Every structure is written in structure tokens, then in C-alpha cells.
Coordinates of N, CA, C and O in Angstrom, one line a residue:
X1186 N -26.3 15.8 -1.5 CA -24.8 16.9 -1.3 C -25.5 18.1 -1.3 O -26.3 18.1 -2.4
X1187 N -24.9 19.1 -0.6 CA -25.9 20.2 -0.8 C -24.4 21.4 -1.5 O -23.3 21.2 -0.5
X1188 N -24.6 21.8 -2.9 CA -23.4 23.0 -2.5 C -24.3 24.4 -3.5 O -24.9 24.3 -4.0
X1189 N -24.0 25.1 -2.8 CA -24.3 26.5 -2.8 C -23.0 27.8 -2.9 O -21.9 27.4 -2.2
X1190 N -22.3 28.6 -3.7 CA -21.7 29.3 -3.6 C -21.8 30.6 -2.9 O -22.9 30.8 -2.2
X1191 N -20.4 30.7 -2.3 CA -19.9 31.9 -1.3 C -19.4 32.8 -2.3 O -20.0 34.2 -1.8
X1192 N -18.4 33.3 -2.8 CA -17.9 34.1 -3.6 C -17.0 33.9 -4.8 O -16.4 32.3 -4.8
X1193 N -16.8 34.9 -5.1 CA -15.8 34.2 -6.6 C -14.5 35.3 -6.8 O -15.4 36.5 -6.7
X1194 N -13.5 35.2 -7.0 CA -12.6 36.0 -7.3 C -11.7 35.9 -9.3 O -11.5 34.5 -8.7
X1195 N -12.0 36.9 -9.4 CA -11.6 36.8 -11.1 C -10.0 37.7 -11.2 O -10.0 38.2 -10.5
X1196 N -8.9 36.8 -11.6 CA -7.8 37.2 -11.6 C -7.2 37.1 -12.5 O -7.2 35.9 -13.1
X1197 N -6.6 38.0 -13.7 CA -5.2 37.6 -15.1 C -5.9 36.5 -15.8 O -5.5 35.2 -16.1
X1198 N -7.1 36.4 -15.8 CA -8.3 36.2 -17.0 C -8.4 34.3 -16.3 O -9.1 33.5 -16.5
X1199 N -8.4 34.3 -14.7 CA -9.0 33.2 -14.2 C -9.4 32.9 -13.2 O -9.8 34.8 -13.1
X1200 N -10.2 32.2 -12.4 CA -11.2 32.7 -11.4 C -11.3 31.6 -10.4 O -10.8 30.4 -10.6
X1201 N -11.5 32.3 -9.4 CA -11.3 30.9 -8.1 C -12.6 31.6 -7.4 O -12.9 32.4 -7.3
X1202 N -13.1 30.2 -7.1 CA -14.4 30.3 -6.2 C -14.7 29.5 -5.4 O -14.1 28.8 -5.0
X1203 N -15.6 29.8 -4.1 CA -15.3 29.7 -3.1 C -17.2 28.8 -3.0 O -17.7 29.6 -3.0
X1204 N -16.7 27.5 -2.1 CA -18.2 26.8 -1.8 C -18.6 26.3 -0.8 O -17.9 26.0 -0.1
X1205 N -19.8 26.8 -0.1 CA -20.2 25.9 0.6 C -20.7 24.6 0.6 O -21.8 24.7 -0.5
X1206 N -20.0 23.4 1.3 CA -20.6 21.9 1.1 C -21.2 21.6 2.0 O -20.2 21.5 3.3
X1207 N -22.6 21.0 2.1 CA -22.8 20.1 3.2 C -22.9 18.7 2.9 O -23.7 18.3 1.8
X1208 N -22.5 17.8 3.2 CA -23.2 16.2 3.2 C -23.5 16.2 4.4 O -23.0 15.7 5.7
X1209 N -25.1 15.2 4.3 CA -25.6 14.9 5.3 C -26.0 13.0 5.1 O -26.6 13.1 4.1
X1210 N -26.2 12.8 6.1 CA -26.4 11.1 6.0 C -27.6 10.8 6.8 O -27.5 11.8 8.0
X1211 N -28.0 10.0 6.6 CA -29.8 9.5 6.9 C -29.2 9.0 8.5 O -29.8 9.3 9.3
X1212 N -28.2 8.6 8.8 CA -27.7 8.0 10.4 C -27.3 9.4 11.0 O -27.6 9.4 12.6
X1213 N -27.8 10.7 10.8 CA -27.6 11.8 11.5 C -26.3 12.7 11.4 O -25.8 13.7 11.3
X1214 N -25.0 12.3 10.4 CA -23.7 12.4 10.2 C -24.1 13.4 9.3 O -24.9 13.4 8.3
X1215 N -23.0 14.4 9.3 CA -23.1 15.6 8.5 C -21.2 16.4 8.9 O -20.8 16.5 9.5
X1216 N -21.2 16.6 7.3 CA -20.1 17.1 7.2 C -20.6 18.5 6.7 O -20.8 18.7 5.6
X1217 N -19.8 19.7 6.9 CA -20.0 21.1 6.2 C -18.4 21.6 5.7 O -17.4 21.5 6.8
X1218 N -18.4 22.1 4.8 CA -16.9 22.6 4.5 C -17.0 23.6 3.8 O -18.0 24.0 2.9
X1219 N -16.0 24.2 3.5 CA -15.8 25.7 2.7 C -14.8 25.0 2.1 O -13.6 25.1 2.1
X1220 N -15.1 25.1 0.5 CA -14.1 24.5 -0.5 C -13.7 25.8 -1.8 O -14.3 26.1 -1.7
X1221 N -12.6 25.4 -2.4 CA -12.1 26.5 -3.1 C -11.7 26.0 -4.7 O -11.2 24.5 -4.3
X1222 N -12.5 26.0 -5.6 CA -12.6 25.6 -6.6 C -11.6 26.8 -7.7 O -12.0 27.8 -8.0
X1223 N -10.5 26.2 -8.2 CA -9.4 27.5 -8.8 C -8.9 26.4 -10.2 O -9.4 25.6 -10.2
X1224 N -8.2 26.6 -10.7 CA -7.6 26.0 -12.2 C -7.0 24.9 -11.4 O -6.5 24.1 -12.1
X1225 N -6.2 25.0 -10.4 CA -5.3 23.7 -9.5 C -6.0 23.0 -9.4 O -5.6 21.6 -8.9
X1226 N -7.9 22.3 -9.1 CA -8.4 21.6 -9.0 C -8.9 22.5 -7.4 O -9.7 23.6 -7.3
X1227 N -9.3 20.9 -6.4 CA -10.5 21.6 -5.3 C -9.3 21.8 -4.4 O -8.4 20.5 -3.8
X1228 N -9.7 22.5 -3.2 CA -9.3 22.8 -1.9 C -9.9 22.7 -0.4 O -10.8 23.7 -1.3
X1229 N -9.5 22.1 0.6 CA -10.6 22.4 1.5 C -10.1 23.6 2.3 O -8.8 23.7 2.9
X1230 N -10.7 24.8 2.6 CA -10.3 25.6 3.6 C -10.6 25.4 5.4 O -10.2 25.8 6.1
X1231 N -11.8 24.8 5.3 CA -12.9 25.1 6.2 C -13.2 23.6 6.6 O -14.0 23.4 5.6
X1232 N -13.3 22.5 7.3 CA -14.1 21.3 7.5 C -14.6 21.5 8.9 O -14.3 21.5 10.2
X1233 N -16.0 20.8 9.4 CA -16.8 20.8 10.5 C -17.6 19.6 10.3 O -18.5 19.5 9.3
X1234 N -17.6 18.7 11.0 CA -18.3 17.2 11.0 C -18.5 16.7 12.2 O -17.9 17.1 13.0
X1235 N -19.8 16.2 12.0 CA -20.4 15.8 13.5 C -20.8 14.4 13.0 O -21.8 14.2 12.1
X1236 N -20.3 13.1 13.4 CA -19.3 12.9 14.7 C -17.8 13.5 13.6 O -18.0 13.5 12.6
X1237 N -16.6 13.7 14.3 CA -15.7 14.0 13.2 C -14.9 12.9 12.9 O -15.2 12.0 12.6
X1238 N -14.3 13.2 11.8 CA -13.9 12.6 10.5 C -12.5 12.2 11.0 O -11.4 12.6 11.8
X1239 N -12.3 10.8 10.4 CA -10.4 10.3 10.7 C -9.8 11.3 9.6 O -10.1 11.6 8.8
X1240 N -8.5 11.0 9.9 CA -7.2 11.6 9.1 C -7.5 11.2 7.5 O -7.5 11.6 6.7
X1241 N -7.7 9.8 7.8 CA -7.9 9.5 6.3 C -9.6 9.8 5.4 O -9.2 10.2 4.9
X1242 N -10.1 9.9 6.3 CA -11.6 10.3 5.8 C -11.5 11.8 5.2 O -11.9 11.9 4.2
X1243 N -10.7 12.4 6.3 CA -10.7 14.1 5.8 C -9.6 14.0 4.7 O -10.1 14.7 3.8
X1244 N -8.3 13.2 3.9 CA -7.9 12.7 3.3 C -8.7 12.9 1.7 O -8.5 13.0 0.7
X1245 N -9.5 12.1 1.9 CA -10.3 12.2 1.0 C -11.3 12.1 0.6 O -12.4 12.3 -0.5
X1246 N -11.9 13.4 1.2 CA -13.1 14.5 1.4 C -13.4 15.1 0.1 O -14.1 15.1 -0.4
X1247 N -12.4 15.9 -0.1 CA -12.1 16.6 -1.6 C -12.0 15.8 -2.7 O -13.0 16.3 -3.5
X1248 N -12.0 14.5 -3.1 CA -12.2 13.8 -3.7 C -13.9 13.2 -3.8 O -14.2 13.1 -5.0
X1249 N -14.1 13.6 -2.8 CA -15.7 12.8 -2.8 C -16.8 13.8 -3.3 O -17.5 14.2 -4.1
X1250 N -16.5 15.3 -2.6 CA -17.3 16.2 -3.4 C -16.5 17.1 -4.6 O -17.2 18.1 -5.3
X1251 N -15.4 16.5 -5.2 CA -14.5 17.5 -6.6 C -16.0 17.7 -7.7 O -15.9 17.9 -8.1
X1252 N -16.4 16.1 -8.0 CA -17.4 16.1 -9.1 C -18.5 17.1 -8.5 O -19.0 18.2 -9.8
X1253 N -19.1 17.1 -7.8 CA -20.1 18.3 -7.7 C -19.7 19.6 -8.0 O -20.7 20.5 -8.0
X1254 N -18.8 19.9 -7.1 CA -18.3 21.3 -7.0 C -18.0 21.5 -8.5 O -18.1 22.6 -9.1
X1255 N -17.1 20.7 -9.5 CA -16.6 21.4 -10.9 C -18.4 21.5 -11.4 O -18.7 22.2 -12.4
X1256 N -19.1 20.2 -11.3 CA -20.5 20.6 -11.8 C -21.4 22.2 -11.6 O -21.7 23.0 -12.6
X1257 N -21.2 22.4 -10.3 CA -21.9 23.1 -9.3 C -21.0 25.0 -10.7 O -21.4 25.8 -11.1
X1258 N -19.6 24.8 -10.8 CA -18.9 25.7 -11.3 C -18.9 25.7 -13.3 O -18.5 26.6 -13.7
X1259 N -19.8 24.8 -13.9 CA -20.3 24.3 -15.4 C -19.0 23.8 -15.7 O -18.6 24.1 -16.9
X1260 N -18.1 23.2 -14.9 CA -16.7 22.6 -15.4 C -16.8 21.0 -15.4 O -17.1 20.6 -14.4
X1261 N -15.9 20.6 -16.2 CA -15.9 19.0 -15.9 C -14.6 18.6 -15.5 O -13.5 18.5 -16.2
X1262 N -14.5 17.5 -14.3 CA -12.9 17.0 -14.0 C -12.5 16.3 -14.8 O -11.0 16.1 -15.0
X1263 N -13.2 15.3 -15.5 CA -12.2 14.2 -16.1 C -11.6 15.0 -17.5 O -10.9 14.5 -17.4
X1264 N -12.5 16.4 -18.3 CA -11.8 16.8 -19.3 C -10.3 17.6 -19.0 O -9.4 17.6 -19.2
X1265 N -10.3 18.1 -17.5 CA -9.5 18.8 -16.7 C -8.3 18.1 -16.6 O -7.1 18.1 -17.1
X1266 N -8.4 16.5 -16.2 CA -7.3 15.8 -15.5 C -7.0 15.2 -17.5 O -5.7 14.9 -17.1
X1267 N -7.8 14.8 -18.2 CA -7.1 14.3 -19.2 C -6.5 15.5 -20.1 O -5.4 15.1 -20.9
X1268 N -6.5 16.5 -19.8 CA -5.7 17.5 -20.4 C -4.5 17.8 -18.8 O -3.5 18.6 -20.0
X1269 N -4.4 17.3 -18.5 CA -2.9 17.5 -17.3 C -1.9 16.6 -17.8 O -1.6 16.3 -19.0
X1270 N -1.6 16.2 -16.8 CA 0.1 15.6 -17.2 C -0.3 14.5 -17.7 O -0.5 13.4 -17.1
X1271 N -0.1 14.4 -19.3 CA -0.2 13.0 -19.7 C -1.6 12.4 -19.6 O -1.7 11.0 -20.3
X1272 N -2.8 13.0 -19.8 CA -3.6 12.4 -19.4 C -4.0 11.3 -18.7 O -5.0 10.7 -18.9
X1273 N -3.6 11.6 -17.4 CA -3.2 10.6 -16.2 C -4.5 11.4 -15.3 O -5.1 12.3 -15.4
X1274 N -5.7 10.3 -15.0 CA -6.7 10.7 -14.6 C -6.9 10.1 -12.9 O -6.1 9.0 -12.4
X1275 N -7.3 11.1 -12.1 CA -7.1 10.6 -11.0 C -8.5 9.4 -10.5 O -9.3 9.5 -9.2
X1276 N -9.3 9.4 -11.2 CA -10.6 8.2 -10.9 C -9.9 6.7 -10.2 O -8.8 6.6 -10.8
X1277 N -10.8 6.2 -9.5 CA -10.8 5.2 -8.6 C -10.5 4.1 -9.7 O -11.4 4.3 -10.7
X1278 N -9.9 2.9 -9.7 CA -10.2 2.0 -10.5 C -11.3 1.2 -10.2 O -12.1 1.1 -9.1
X1279 N -12.1 0.3 -11.3 CA -13.6 -0.2 -10.8 C -13.1 -1.1 -9.9 O -12.5 -2.3 -9.9
X1280 N -14.8 -0.9 -9.4 CA -14.4 -2.0 -8.1 C -15.0 -3.0 -8.7 O -16.0 -4.0 -9.6
X1281 N -14.1 -4.7 -8.3 CA -14.8 -5.8 -9.1 C -15.7 -6.5 -8.2 O -16.5 -5.7 -7.1
X1282 N -17.0 -6.8 -9.1 CA -18.3 -7.5 -8.6 C -18.5 -8.8 -8.4 O -17.3 -9.5 -8.2
X1283 N -19.5 -9.0 -8.2 CA -19.3 -10.3 -7.9 C -19.1 -11.1 -6.5 O -18.8 -9.9 -5.5
X1284 N -18.7 -12.3 -6.2 CA -18.5 -12.2 -4.9 C -16.5 -11.8 -4.7 O -16.9 -11.7 -3.1
X1285 N -16.1 -12.1 -5.6 CA -14.7 -11.4 -5.2 C -15.1 -9.5 -4.7 O -14.5 -9.2 -3.3
X1286 N -15.7 -9.0 -4.7 CA -16.4 -7.6 -4.5 C -16.8 -8.0 -3.2 O -16.7 -6.8 -2.2
X1287 N -17.5 -8.5 -2.7 CA -18.7 -8.6 -1.5 C -17.3 -9.1 -0.6 O -17.1 -8.6 0.5
X1288 N -16.2 -10.4 -0.8 CA -15.4 -10.2 -0.2 C -14.4 -9.1 0.5 O -14.0 -8.8 1.4
X1289 N -13.9 -8.4 -0.7 CA -13.4 -7.3 -0.5 C -14.1 -6.0 0.2 O -13.7 -5.6 1.2
X1290 N -15.3 -6.1 0.5 CA -16.1 -5.1 1.0 C -16.1 -5.6 2.4 O -15.7 -4.6 3.1
X1291 N -16.1 -6.9 2.9 CA -16.4 -7.1 3.8 C -15.1 -7.5 4.8 O -14.6 -6.4 6.1
X1292 N -13.5 -6.9 3.8 CA -12.3 -6.9 4.6 C -12.2 -5.4 4.9 O -11.5 -5.2 5.8
X1293 N -12.6 -4.4 3.8 CA -12.7 -3.5 4.3 C -13.7 -2.7 5.5 O -13.0 -1.9 6.5
X1294 N -14.6 -3.6 5.8 CA -15.6 -3.4 6.8 C -14.7 -3.7 8.1 O -14.6 -3.1 9.0
X1295 N -14.4 -5.2 8.1 CA -13.7 -5.3 9.1 C -12.3 -4.6 9.6 O -12.2 -4.6 11.2
X1296 N -11.6 -4.2 9.0 CA -10.2 -3.3 8.7 C -10.9 -2.1 9.6 O -10.1 -1.8 10.5
X1297 N -12.0 -1.4 9.2 CA -12.4 0.0 9.7 C -12.7 -0.5 11.0 O -12.2 0.5 12.2
X1298 N -13.4 -1.1 11.4 CA -13.7 -1.6 13.0 C -12.8 -2.0 13.6 O -12.9 -1.6 15.2
X1299 N -12.0 -2.5 13.0 CA -10.2 -2.8 13.9 C -9.8 -1.3 14.5 O -9.4 -1.7 15.3
X1300 N -9.4 -0.8 13.2 CA -9.1 0.7 13.2 C -9.7 1.4 14.0 O -9.7 2.8 14.8
X1301 N -11.0 1.5 14.6 CA -12.4 2.1 15.2 C -12.5 3.0 14.8 O -13.1 4.1 15.0
X1302 N -13.0 3.4 13.0 CA -13.3 4.2 12.4 C -14.4 3.4 12.0 O -14.9 2.6 11.9
X1303 N -15.5 4.4 11.5 CA -16.8 4.3 10.9 C -16.5 3.2 9.8 O -16.2 3.2 8.5
X1304 N -17.5 1.7 9.7 CA -16.9 1.0 8.6 C -17.9 1.5 7.5 O -17.1 0.4 6.1
X1305 N -18.7 2.2 7.6 CA -19.9 2.4 6.1 C -18.9 3.5 5.5 O -18.4 3.4 4.3
X1306 N -18.1 4.4 6.3 CA -17.6 5.4 5.2 C -16.0 4.6 5.0 O -15.8 4.9 3.7
X1307 N -15.6 3.9 5.6 CA -14.2 3.0 4.5 C -14.8 2.5 3.8 O -13.9 2.6 2.6
X1308 N -16.0 1.8 3.4 CA -16.6 0.9 2.5 C -16.6 2.3 0.9 O -16.2 2.0 -0.1
X1309 N -17.6 3.6 1.8 CA -17.5 4.4 0.2 C -16.5 5.3 0.3 O -16.0 5.3 -1.1
X1310 N -15.0 5.3 0.7 CA -14.1 5.7 0.3 C -12.9 4.5 -0.6 O -12.7 4.9 -1.4
X1311 N -13.0 3.3 -0.1 CA -12.5 2.0 -1.0 C -13.3 2.2 -2.4 O -12.4 1.8 -3.1
X1312 N -14.8 2.1 -2.4 CA -15.2 1.8 -3.5 C -15.5 2.9 -4.4 O -16.0 2.9 -5.7
X1313 N -15.6 4.1 -3.9 CA -16.3 5.7 -4.4 C -17.6 5.9 -4.4 O -18.2 6.6 -4.7
X1314 N -18.5 5.0 -3.8 CA -20.0 4.5 -4.3 C -20.5 5.7 -2.9 O -19.5 6.1 -1.9
X1315 N -21.8 6.1 -3.0 CA -22.7 6.7 -2.6 C -22.8 5.8 -1.1 O -22.5 4.9 -1.0
X1316 N -23.4 6.4 0.4 CA -23.4 6.3 1.3 C -24.3 4.8 0.9 O -24.7 3.6 1.8
X1317 N -26.0 5.0 -0.1 CA -26.8 4.1 -0.1 C -26.6 2.9 -0.4 O -26.3 2.3 0.0
X1318 N -25.3 3.2 -2.0 CA -24.5 1.9 -2.5 C -23.6 1.4 -1.5 O -24.2 -0.1 -1.5
X1319 N -23.1 2.1 -0.9 CA -22.5 1.2 -0.1 C -22.7 0.1 1.2 O -22.7 -1.3 1.3
X1320 N -23.7 0.9 1.5 CA -24.9 0.1 2.6 C -25.3 -1.1 1.8 O -25.4 -2.3 2.4
X1321 N -25.7 -0.8 1.1 CA -26.4 -2.1 0.0 C -25.1 -3.2 -0.3 O -25.4 -4.6 -0.1
X1322 N -23.6 -2.9 -0.3 CA -23.1 -3.5 -1.2 C -22.6 -4.1 0.7 O -22.0 -5.6 0.6
X1323 N -22.8 -3.9 1.6 CA -22.4 -4.5 2.4 C -23.5 -5.5 3.0 O -23.2 -6.8 3.7
X1324 N -24.5 -5.1 3.0 CA -25.8 -5.7 2.8 C -25.4 -7.4 2.1 O -25.8 -8.4 2.4
X1325 N -24.8 -7.3 1.1 CA -24.8 -8.2 0.0 C -23.6 -8.8 0.7 O -23.4 -10.4 0.4
X1326 N -22.6 -8.4 1.2 CA -21.3 -9.1 1.5 C -22.0 -9.6 2.8 O -21.8 -11.1 3.2
X1327 N -22.8 -9.4 3.8 CA -23.2 -10.3 4.9 C -24.2 -11.3 4.1 O -24.2 -12.5 5.0
X1328 N -25.1 -10.9 3.0 CA -25.9 -12.2 2.9 C -24.9 -13.5 2.2 O -25.3 -14.4 2.0
X1329 N -23.6 -12.9 1.5 CA -23.0 -13.8 0.9 C -22.1 -14.5 2.4 O -21.2 -15.8 2.0
X1330 N -22.2 -14.2 3.1 CA -21.9 -15.0 5.1 C -20.1 -14.5 4.9 O -19.9 -15.2 6.1
X1331 N -19.7 -13.1 4.6 CA -18.7 -12.5 4.8 C -18.6 -11.8 6.0 O -17.9 -11.5 6.7
X1332 N -19.7 -10.9 6.6 CA -19.8 -10.9 7.7 C -20.9 -11.2 8.3 O -21.9 -11.7 7.7
X1333 N -21.0 -11.5 9.7 CA -21.9 -11.4 10.8 C -23.4 -10.7 10.5 O -23.2 -9.9 10.1
X1334 N -24.4 -11.5 10.8 CA -25.9 -10.8 10.5 C -25.8 -9.6 11.8 O -25.2 -9.8 12.8
X1335 N -26.5 -8.7 10.9 CA -27.0 -7.2 11.6 C -27.2 -7.5 12.8 O -26.9 -7.3 14.2
X1336 N -28.3 -7.9 13.2 CA -29.5 -8.2 13.9 C -29.8 -9.5 14.2 O -30.0 -10.6 13.2
X1337 N -29.8 -10.4 15.7 CA -29.8 -11.7 15.6 C -31.4 -11.7 15.4 O -32.1 -10.9 16.5
X1338 N -32.4 -12.4 14.3 CA -33.8 -12.4 14.2 C -34.6 -13.6 15.2 O -33.6 -14.2 15.6
X1339 N -35.4 -13.1 15.8 CA -36.0 -13.8 16.8 C -37.4 -15.1 16.0 O -37.6 -14.1 15.3

């Protein structure tokens, strides 16, 4: 992921900053966005993706880029979330390990295939892991027999 500042506006003791963000994946997929970081959190002003994102993927895009954006601003989202409403956090619960986790990965993968969306992206959204880690988890689910082999070996 690449993050670089676009501009910043300071007003009434607060600041709002705009950033260009690019997510580039090994398979050639790319997402470019103009994101705004303010006291209220992260919002997206412009998103361009190749191939296009589904509505579900678009809905979690801000969550994917929130951490790197706050780091670029020198802020920590966990500290801000803890200071918010009763210490509530937006972090995802821990993904189960072992055979249960592999079975859940396979369920997410197959559901995405049935819905006609990118199954790797669906696993990324469900687990909160990077593309590389999600591919590793999918491979482990295949090895466990929960998904069919990717390629028939001769």
C-alpha cells in the first residue's frame, strides 16, 4: 500500500488531511482513492478500482486503509477508538486458528464464488489479513480438503 499526502486544512484547532492511497495487488488489481482523515475518522472522497469493487468491498475499504492513514498522520486509531464512546473498538475479533479457521476460510471463499465476487478479497475482508496472508490461509484450507485443488497435477 502506498500513501502520500495531498493537502491539509487547519481550522478551529483541528486539522483535516487528504491523502492519495494506492493498493496494488500481485494479480494486477489496483485501487486508487482520495481519503480524508479528520477528528471523526476516515472517509473516502474518490475511489477508482480495476477491476471494479463490489458494494461490500467498497464498504470495508476505509477499514483496510485506516491504520496506514493514521500512521501517515502520526496518530493511532486504537487510542482514538478507546477514547471514544465507552472505549468501543472497531477491531475485528480474532480469527479462529487450526481446523475451524480453515473451514471458515473455505466457507467465505465458496460463498464469494457463488455471489460472483473475488473470493480472495472476501477472505481478506472476513479475516482482516493482507492478500498474501489470505492466499496462504486459502492454501491451507485446500490442503485440509475443504476446497478443491486449484490445478490438477499430472
